[in-house]
mmCIF file of C-alpha atoms in Angstrom:
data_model
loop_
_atom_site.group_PDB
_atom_site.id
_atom_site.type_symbol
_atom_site.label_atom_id
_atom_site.label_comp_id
_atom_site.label_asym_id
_atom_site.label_seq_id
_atom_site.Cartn_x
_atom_site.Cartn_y
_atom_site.Cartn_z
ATOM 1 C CA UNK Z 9 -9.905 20.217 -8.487
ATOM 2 C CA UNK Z 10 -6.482 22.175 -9.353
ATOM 3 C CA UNK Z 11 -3.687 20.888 -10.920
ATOM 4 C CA UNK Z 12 -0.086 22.337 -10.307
ATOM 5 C CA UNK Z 13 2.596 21.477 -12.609
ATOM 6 C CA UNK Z 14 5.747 22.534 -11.093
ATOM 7 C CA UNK Z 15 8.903 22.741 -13.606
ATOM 8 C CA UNK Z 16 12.652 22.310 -11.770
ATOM 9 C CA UNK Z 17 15.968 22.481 -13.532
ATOM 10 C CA UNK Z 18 18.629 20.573 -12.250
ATOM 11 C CA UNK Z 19 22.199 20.080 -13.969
ATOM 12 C CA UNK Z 20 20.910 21.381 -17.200
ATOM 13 C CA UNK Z 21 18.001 18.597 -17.062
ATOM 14 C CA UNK Z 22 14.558 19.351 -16.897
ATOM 15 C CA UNK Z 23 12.232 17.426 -14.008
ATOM 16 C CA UNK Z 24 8.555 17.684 -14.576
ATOM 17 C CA UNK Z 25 6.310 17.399 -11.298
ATOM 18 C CA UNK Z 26 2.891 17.988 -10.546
ATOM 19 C CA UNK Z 27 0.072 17.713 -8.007
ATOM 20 C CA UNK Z 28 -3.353 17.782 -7.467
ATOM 21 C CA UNK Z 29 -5.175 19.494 -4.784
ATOM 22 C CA UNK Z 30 -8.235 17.098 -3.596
ATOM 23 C CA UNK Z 31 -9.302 19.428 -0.669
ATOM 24 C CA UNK Z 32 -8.011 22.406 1.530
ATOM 25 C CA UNK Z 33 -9.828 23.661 4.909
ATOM 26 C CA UNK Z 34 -10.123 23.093 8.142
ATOM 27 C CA UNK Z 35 -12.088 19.932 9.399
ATOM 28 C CA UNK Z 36 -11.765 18.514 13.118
ATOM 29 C CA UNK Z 37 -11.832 14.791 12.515
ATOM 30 C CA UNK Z 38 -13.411 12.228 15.159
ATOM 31 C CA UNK Z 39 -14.790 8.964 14.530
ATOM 32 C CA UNK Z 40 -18.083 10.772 13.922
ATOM 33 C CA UNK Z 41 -17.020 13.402 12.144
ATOM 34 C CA UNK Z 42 -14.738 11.929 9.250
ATOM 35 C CA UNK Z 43 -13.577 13.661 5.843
ATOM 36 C CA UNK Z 44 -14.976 12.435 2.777
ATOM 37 C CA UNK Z 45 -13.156 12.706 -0.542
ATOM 38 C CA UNK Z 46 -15.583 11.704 -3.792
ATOM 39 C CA UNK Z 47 -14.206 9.185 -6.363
ATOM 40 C CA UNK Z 48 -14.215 11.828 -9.412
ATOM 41 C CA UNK Z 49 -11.463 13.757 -7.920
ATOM 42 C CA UNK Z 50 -9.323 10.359 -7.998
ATOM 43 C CA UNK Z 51 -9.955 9.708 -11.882
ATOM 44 C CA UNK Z 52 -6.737 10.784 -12.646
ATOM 45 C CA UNK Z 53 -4.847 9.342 -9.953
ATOM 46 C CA UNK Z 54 -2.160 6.971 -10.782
ATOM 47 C CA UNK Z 55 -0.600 3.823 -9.279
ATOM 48 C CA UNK Z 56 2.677 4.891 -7.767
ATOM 49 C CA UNK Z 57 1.138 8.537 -6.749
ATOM 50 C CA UNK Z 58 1.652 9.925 -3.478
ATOM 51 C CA UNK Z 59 -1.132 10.812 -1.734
ATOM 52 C CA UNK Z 60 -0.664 13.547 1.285
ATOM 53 C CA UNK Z 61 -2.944 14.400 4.384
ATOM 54 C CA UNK Z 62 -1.712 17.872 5.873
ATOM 55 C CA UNK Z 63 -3.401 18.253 9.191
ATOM 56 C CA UNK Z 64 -2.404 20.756 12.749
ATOM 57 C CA UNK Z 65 -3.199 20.351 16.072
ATOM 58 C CA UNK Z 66 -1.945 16.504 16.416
ATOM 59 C CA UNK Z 67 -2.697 15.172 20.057
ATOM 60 C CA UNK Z 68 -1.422 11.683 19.503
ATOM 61 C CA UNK Z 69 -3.795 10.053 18.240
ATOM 62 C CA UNK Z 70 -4.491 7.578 15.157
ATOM 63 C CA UNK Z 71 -5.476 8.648 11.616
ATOM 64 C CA UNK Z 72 -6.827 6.152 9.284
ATOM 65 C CA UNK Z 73 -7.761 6.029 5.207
ATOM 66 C CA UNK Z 74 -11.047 4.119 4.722
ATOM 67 C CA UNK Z 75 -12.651 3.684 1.198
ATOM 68 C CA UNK Z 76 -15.687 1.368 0.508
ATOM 69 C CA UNK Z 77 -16.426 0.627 4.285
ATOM 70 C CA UNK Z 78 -12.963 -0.998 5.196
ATOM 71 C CA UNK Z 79 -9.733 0.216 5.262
ATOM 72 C CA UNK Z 80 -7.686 1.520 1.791
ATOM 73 C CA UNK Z 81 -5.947 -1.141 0.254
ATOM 74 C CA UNK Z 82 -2.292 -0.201 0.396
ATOM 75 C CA UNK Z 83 -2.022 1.253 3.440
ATOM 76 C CA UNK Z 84 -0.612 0.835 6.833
ATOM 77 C CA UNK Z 85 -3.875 -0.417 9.525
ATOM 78 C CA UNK Z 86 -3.167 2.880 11.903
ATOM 79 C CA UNK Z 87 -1.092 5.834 11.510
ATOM 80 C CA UNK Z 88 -0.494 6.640 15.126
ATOM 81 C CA UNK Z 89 0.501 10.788 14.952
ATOM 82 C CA UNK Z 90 2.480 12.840 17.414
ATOM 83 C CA UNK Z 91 2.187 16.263 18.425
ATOM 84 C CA UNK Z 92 4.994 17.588 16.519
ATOM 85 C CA UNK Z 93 3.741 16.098 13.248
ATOM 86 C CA UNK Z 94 1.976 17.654 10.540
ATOM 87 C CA UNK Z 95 0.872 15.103 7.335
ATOM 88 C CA UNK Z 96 1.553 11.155 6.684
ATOM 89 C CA UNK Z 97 2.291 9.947 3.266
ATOM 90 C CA UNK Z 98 0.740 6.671 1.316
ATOM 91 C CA UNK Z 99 1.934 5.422 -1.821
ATOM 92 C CA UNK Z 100 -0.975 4.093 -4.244
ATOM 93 C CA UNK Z 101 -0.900 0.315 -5.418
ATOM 94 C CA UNK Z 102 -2.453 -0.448 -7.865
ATOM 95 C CA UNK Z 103 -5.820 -1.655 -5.865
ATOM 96 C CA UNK Z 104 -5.396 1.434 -3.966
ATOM 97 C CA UNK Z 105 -6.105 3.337 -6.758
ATOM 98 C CA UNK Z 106 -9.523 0.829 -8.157
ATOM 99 C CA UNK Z 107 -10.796 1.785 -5.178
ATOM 100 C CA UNK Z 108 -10.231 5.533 -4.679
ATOM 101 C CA UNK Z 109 -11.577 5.871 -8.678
ATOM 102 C CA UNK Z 110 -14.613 3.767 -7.537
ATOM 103 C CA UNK Z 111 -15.423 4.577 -4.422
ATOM 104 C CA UNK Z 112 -13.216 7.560 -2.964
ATOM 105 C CA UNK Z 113 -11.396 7.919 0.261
ATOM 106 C CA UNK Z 114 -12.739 8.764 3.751
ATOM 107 C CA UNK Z 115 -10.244 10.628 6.214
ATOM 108 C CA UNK Z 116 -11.200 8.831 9.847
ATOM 109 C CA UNK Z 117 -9.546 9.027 13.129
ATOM 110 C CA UNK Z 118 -9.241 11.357 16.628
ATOM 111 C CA UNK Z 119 -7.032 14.121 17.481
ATOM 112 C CA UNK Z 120 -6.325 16.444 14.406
ATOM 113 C CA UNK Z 121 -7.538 18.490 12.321
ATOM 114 C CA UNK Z 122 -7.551 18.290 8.373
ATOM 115 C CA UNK Z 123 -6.078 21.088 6.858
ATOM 116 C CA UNK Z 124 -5.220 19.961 3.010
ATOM 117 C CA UNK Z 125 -5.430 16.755 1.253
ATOM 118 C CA UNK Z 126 -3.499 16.231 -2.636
ATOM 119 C CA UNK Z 127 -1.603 14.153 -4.685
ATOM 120 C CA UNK Z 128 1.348 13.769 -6.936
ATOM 121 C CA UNK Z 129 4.443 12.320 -8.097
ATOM 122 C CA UNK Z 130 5.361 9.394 -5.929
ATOM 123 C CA UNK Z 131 7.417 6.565 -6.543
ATOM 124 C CA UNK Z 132 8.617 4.591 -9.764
ATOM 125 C CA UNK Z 133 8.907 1.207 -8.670
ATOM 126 C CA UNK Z 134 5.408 0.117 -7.754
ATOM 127 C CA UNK Z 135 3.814 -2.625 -10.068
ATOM 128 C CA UNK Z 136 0.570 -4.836 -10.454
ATOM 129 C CA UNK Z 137 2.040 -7.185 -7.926
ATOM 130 C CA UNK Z 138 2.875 -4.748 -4.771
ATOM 131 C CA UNK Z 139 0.803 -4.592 -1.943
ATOM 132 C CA UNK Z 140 2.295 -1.780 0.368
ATOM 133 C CA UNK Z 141 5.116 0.599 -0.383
ATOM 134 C CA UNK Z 142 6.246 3.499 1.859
ATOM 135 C CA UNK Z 143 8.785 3.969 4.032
ATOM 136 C CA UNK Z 144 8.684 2.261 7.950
ATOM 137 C CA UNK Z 145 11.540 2.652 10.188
ATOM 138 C CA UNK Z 146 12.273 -0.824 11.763
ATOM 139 C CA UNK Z 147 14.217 -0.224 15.286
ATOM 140 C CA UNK Z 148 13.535 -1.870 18.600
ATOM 141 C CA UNK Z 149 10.431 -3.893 18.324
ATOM 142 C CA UNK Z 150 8.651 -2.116 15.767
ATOM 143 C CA UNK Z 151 5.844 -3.193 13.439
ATOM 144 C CA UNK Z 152 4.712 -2.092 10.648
ATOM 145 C CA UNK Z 153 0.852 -3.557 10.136
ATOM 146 C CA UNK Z 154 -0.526 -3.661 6.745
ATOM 147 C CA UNK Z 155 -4.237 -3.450 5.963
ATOM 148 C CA UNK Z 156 -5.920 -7.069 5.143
ATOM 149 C CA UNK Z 157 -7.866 -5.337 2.320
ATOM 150 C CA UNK Z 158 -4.354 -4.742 0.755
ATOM 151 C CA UNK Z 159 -4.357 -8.084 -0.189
ATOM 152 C CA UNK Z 160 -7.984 -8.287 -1.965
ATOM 153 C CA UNK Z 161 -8.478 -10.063 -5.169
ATOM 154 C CA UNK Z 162 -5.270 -11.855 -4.875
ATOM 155 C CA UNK Z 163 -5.426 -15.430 -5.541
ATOM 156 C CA UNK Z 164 -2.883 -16.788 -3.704
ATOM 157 C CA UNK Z 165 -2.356 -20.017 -5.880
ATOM 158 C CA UNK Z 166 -0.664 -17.629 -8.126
ATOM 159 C CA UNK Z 167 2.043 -16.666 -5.909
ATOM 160 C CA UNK Z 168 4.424 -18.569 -4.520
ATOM 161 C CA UNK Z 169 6.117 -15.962 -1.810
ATOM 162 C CA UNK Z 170 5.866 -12.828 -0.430
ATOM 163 C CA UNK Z 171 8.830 -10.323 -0.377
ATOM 164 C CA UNK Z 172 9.159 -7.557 2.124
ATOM 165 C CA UNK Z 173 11.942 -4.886 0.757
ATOM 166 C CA UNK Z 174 14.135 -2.791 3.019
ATOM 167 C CA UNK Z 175 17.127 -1.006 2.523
ATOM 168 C CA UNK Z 176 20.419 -2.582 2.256
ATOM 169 C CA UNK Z 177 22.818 -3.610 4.888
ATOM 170 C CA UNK Z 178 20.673 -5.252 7.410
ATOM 171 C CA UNK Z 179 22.864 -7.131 10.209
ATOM 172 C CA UNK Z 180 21.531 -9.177 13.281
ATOM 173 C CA UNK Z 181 17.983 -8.646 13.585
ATOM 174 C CA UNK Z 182 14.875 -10.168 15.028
ATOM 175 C CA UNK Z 183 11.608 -10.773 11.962
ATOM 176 C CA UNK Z 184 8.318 -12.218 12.796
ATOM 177 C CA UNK Z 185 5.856 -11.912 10.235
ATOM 178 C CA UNK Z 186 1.948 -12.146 12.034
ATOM 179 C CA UNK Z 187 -1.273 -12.675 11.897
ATOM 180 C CA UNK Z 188 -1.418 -12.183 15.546
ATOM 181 C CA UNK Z 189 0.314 -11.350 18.813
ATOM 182 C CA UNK Z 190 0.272 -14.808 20.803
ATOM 183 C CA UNK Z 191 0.516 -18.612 19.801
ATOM 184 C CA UNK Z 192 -0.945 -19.615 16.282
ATOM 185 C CA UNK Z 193 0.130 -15.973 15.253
ATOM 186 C CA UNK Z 194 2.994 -16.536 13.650
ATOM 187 C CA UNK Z 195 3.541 -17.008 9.848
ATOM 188 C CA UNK Z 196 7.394 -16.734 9.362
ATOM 189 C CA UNK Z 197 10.426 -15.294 11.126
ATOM 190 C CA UNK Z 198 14.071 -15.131 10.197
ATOM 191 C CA UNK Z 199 15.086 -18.398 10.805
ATOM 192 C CA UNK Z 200 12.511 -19.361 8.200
ATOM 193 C CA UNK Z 201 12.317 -17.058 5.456
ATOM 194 C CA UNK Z 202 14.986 -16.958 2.568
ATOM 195 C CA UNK Z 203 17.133 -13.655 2.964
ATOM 196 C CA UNK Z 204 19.188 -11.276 1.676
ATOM 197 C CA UNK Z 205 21.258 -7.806 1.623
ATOM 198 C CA UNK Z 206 17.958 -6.009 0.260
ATOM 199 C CA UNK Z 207 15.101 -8.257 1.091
ATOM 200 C CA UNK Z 208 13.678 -11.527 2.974
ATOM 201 C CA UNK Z 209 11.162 -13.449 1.486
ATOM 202 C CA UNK Z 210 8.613 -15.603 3.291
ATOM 203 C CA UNK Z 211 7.800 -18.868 1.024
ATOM 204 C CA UNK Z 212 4.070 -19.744 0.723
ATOM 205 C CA UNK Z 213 4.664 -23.195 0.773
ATOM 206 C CA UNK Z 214 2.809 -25.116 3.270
ATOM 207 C CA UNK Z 215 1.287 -21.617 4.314
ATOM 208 C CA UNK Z 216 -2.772 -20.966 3.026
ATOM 209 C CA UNK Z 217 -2.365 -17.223 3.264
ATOM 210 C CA UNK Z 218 -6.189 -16.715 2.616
ATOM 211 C CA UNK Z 219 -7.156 -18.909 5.891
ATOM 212 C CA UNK Z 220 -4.406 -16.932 7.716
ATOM 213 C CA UNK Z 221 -6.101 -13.753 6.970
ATOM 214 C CA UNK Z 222 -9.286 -14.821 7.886
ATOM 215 C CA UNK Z 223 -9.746 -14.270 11.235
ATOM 216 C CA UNK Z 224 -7.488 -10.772 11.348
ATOM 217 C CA UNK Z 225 -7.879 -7.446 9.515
ATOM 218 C CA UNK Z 226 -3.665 -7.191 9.233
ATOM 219 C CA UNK Z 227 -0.615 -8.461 8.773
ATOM 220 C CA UNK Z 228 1.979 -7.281 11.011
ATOM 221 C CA UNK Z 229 5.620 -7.481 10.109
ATOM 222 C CA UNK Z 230 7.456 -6.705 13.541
ATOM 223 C CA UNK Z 231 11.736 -6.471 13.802
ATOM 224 C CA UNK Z 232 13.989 -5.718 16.601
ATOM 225 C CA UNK Z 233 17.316 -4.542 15.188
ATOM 226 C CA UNK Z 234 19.540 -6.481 18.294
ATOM 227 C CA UNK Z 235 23.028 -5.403 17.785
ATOM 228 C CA UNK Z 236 22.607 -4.411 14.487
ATOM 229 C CA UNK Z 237 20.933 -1.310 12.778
ATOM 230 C CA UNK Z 238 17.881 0.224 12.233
ATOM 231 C CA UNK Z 239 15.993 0.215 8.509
ATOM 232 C CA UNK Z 240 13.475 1.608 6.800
ATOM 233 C CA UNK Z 241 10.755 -0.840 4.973
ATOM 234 C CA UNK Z 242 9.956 -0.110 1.681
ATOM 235 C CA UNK Z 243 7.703 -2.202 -0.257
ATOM 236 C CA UNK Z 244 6.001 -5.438 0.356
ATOM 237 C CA UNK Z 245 5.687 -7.779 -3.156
ATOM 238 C CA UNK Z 246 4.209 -10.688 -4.189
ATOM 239 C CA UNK Z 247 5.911 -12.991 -6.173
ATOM 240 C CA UNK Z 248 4.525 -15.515 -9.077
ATOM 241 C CA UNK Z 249 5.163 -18.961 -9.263
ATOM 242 C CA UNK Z 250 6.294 -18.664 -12.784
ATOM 243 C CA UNK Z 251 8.663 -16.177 -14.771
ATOM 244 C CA UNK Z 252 5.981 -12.949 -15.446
ATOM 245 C CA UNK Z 253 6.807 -10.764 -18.603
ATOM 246 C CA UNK Z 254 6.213 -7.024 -18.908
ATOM 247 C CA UNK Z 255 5.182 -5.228 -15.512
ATOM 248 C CA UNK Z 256 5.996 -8.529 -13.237
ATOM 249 C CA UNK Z 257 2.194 -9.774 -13.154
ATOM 250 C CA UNK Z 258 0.855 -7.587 -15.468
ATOM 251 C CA UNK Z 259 0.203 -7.868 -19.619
ATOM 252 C CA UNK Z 260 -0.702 -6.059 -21.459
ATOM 253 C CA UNK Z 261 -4.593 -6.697 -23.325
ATOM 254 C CA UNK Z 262 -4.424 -7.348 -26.532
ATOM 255 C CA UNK Z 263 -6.611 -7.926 -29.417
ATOM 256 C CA UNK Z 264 -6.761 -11.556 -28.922
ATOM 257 C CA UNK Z 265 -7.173 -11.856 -25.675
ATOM 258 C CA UNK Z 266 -10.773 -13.937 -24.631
ATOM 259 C CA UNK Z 267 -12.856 -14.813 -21.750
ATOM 260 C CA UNK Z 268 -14.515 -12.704 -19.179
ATOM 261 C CA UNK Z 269 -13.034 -9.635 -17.034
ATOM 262 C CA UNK Z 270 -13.378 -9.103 -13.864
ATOM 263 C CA UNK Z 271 -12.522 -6.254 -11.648
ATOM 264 C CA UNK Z 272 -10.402 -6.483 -8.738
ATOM 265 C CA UNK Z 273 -13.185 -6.815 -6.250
ATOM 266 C CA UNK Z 274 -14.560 -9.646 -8.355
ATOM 267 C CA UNK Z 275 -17.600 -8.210 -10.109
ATOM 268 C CA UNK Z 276 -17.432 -8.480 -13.945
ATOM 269 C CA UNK Z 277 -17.120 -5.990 -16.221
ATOM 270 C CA UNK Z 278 -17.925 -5.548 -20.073
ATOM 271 C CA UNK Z 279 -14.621 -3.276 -20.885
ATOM 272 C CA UNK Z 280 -12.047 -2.355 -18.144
ATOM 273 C CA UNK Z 281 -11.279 1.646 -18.267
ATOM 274 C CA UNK Z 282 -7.914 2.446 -19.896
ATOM 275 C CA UNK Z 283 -4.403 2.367 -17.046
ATOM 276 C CA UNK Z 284 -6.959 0.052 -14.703
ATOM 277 C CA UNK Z 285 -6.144 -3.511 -13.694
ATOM 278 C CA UNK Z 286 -8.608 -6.341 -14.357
ATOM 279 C CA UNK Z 287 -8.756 -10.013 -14.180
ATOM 280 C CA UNK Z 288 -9.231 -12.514 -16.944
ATOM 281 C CA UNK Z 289 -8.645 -16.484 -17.130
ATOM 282 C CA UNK Z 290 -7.100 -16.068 -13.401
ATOM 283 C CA UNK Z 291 -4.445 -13.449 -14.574
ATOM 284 C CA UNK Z 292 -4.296 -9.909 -13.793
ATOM 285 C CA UNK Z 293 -4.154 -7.478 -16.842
ATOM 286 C CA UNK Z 294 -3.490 -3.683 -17.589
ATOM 287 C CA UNK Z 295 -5.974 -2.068 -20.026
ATOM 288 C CA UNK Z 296 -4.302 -0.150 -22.706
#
């Protein structure tokens, strides 16, 4: 595994950058034929990271990042590619990144070829408590569709909404947020959901998010701009029922703290590994 650091100078200020290279070549990817990425070269990896998939010969097809048998936490259900394009991006949550350190990443999908595969600096504003973050232009009926696994380990009587984040100036616009396409499918829509010039906010109230999810393996958030203007998603959040100190759900471990830990996939654990999250007495927790 190399490691690039990559020094830029800008108004007299100094920006450090770096990335790592997971795996360069050329592998044809089919549903038989997938790319698989081992855990150790994710033990550095860090929640926030961007992770990049260059790859030629696009048809317009569907590329997908597995880990663990299902889909990656944190990331969008199908990346449907075009000819003209050449790599996706994914932005690691923090149960993205349990998983790749445990278990790795498989590249699956038809019509490409893998050409390079690395991570690096990403973005600053993903905590314990985000589920997706990217970027997802919202125009005429789009939808972006977030992988069920995202939300593993969450126990939703923590939470009392979810958030989706956009950019700012959103006018006159169609939201349905889905479990489906059809009756029953529907969780929340504009008309419903508490809004604002930066975000709308679906309230759990009334709404048993874990039964919801049950029967689907995504939750689609689909918007048709109307008269107004397209957007681009940014980040979907979950928000506590009560006031959260530090990083929003997390705190820090201290000396004091008691009772068992348990990872985010449920199993327990004798001593979380430094930067991961764990779970103890029904809170999540960052291990210093």
């Amino acid at each position: 595994m190399k490691k690039v650091l990559l020094l830029t100078c800008l108004m007299a200020a100094t920006v450090i950058t770096y990335a790592t290279d997971l795996w360069e070549g050329e592998h044809p990817v089919t549903w038989e034929t997938t790319l698989k990425i081992e855990a150790a070269k994710f033990a550095e990896i860090k929640t926030g990271d961007k992770i990049v998939v260059e790859f030629k010969d696009a048809t317009g097809e569907v590329i997908e990042l597995h880990s663990n048998g299902g889909m990656l936490p944190g990331t969008r259900y199908a990346h449907f590619i075009y000819a003209d394009q050449s790599k996706i991006e994914v932005f690691a949550t923090s149960t993205m990144t349990e998983y790749l350190k445990q278990y790795g990443m498989e590249i699956c999908g038809i019509g490409f070829t893998a050409t390079k595969v690395w991570y690096g600096d990403g973005k600053g504003d993903i905590d314990a408590n985000t589920v997706w973050s990217g970027f997802f232009w919202m125009d005429e009926w789009s939808t972006l569709e977030i992988a069920k696994t995202s939300f593993d380990g969450v126990d939703w009587s923590k939470y009392k909404a979810i958030r989706f984040i956009s950019e700012a100036g959103r006018t006159d616009y169609v939201m349905n947020i889905l479990t489906k396409f059809g009756d029953g499918g529907k969780i929340g829509d504009q008309t419903t959901m508490t809004t604002t010039n930066e975000y709308f906010e679906l309230s759990l109230e009334g709404v048993n998010m874990a039964t919801a999810l049950e029967s689907t393996d995504k939750l689609m958030i689909q918007c048709n701009k109307e008269a107004g203007q397209a957007f681009n998603f940014t980040q979907v959040q979950l928000i506590e029922k009560e006031e959260a100190t530090g990083v929003n759900a997390a705190t820090t471990i201290t000396e004091k703290a008691t009772g068992e830990k348990f990872d985010l996939l449920g199993r327990k654990i004798a001593q979380p590994v430094k930067g991961t999250l764990y779970i103890m007495d029904g809170k999540k927790y960052i291990a210093k």
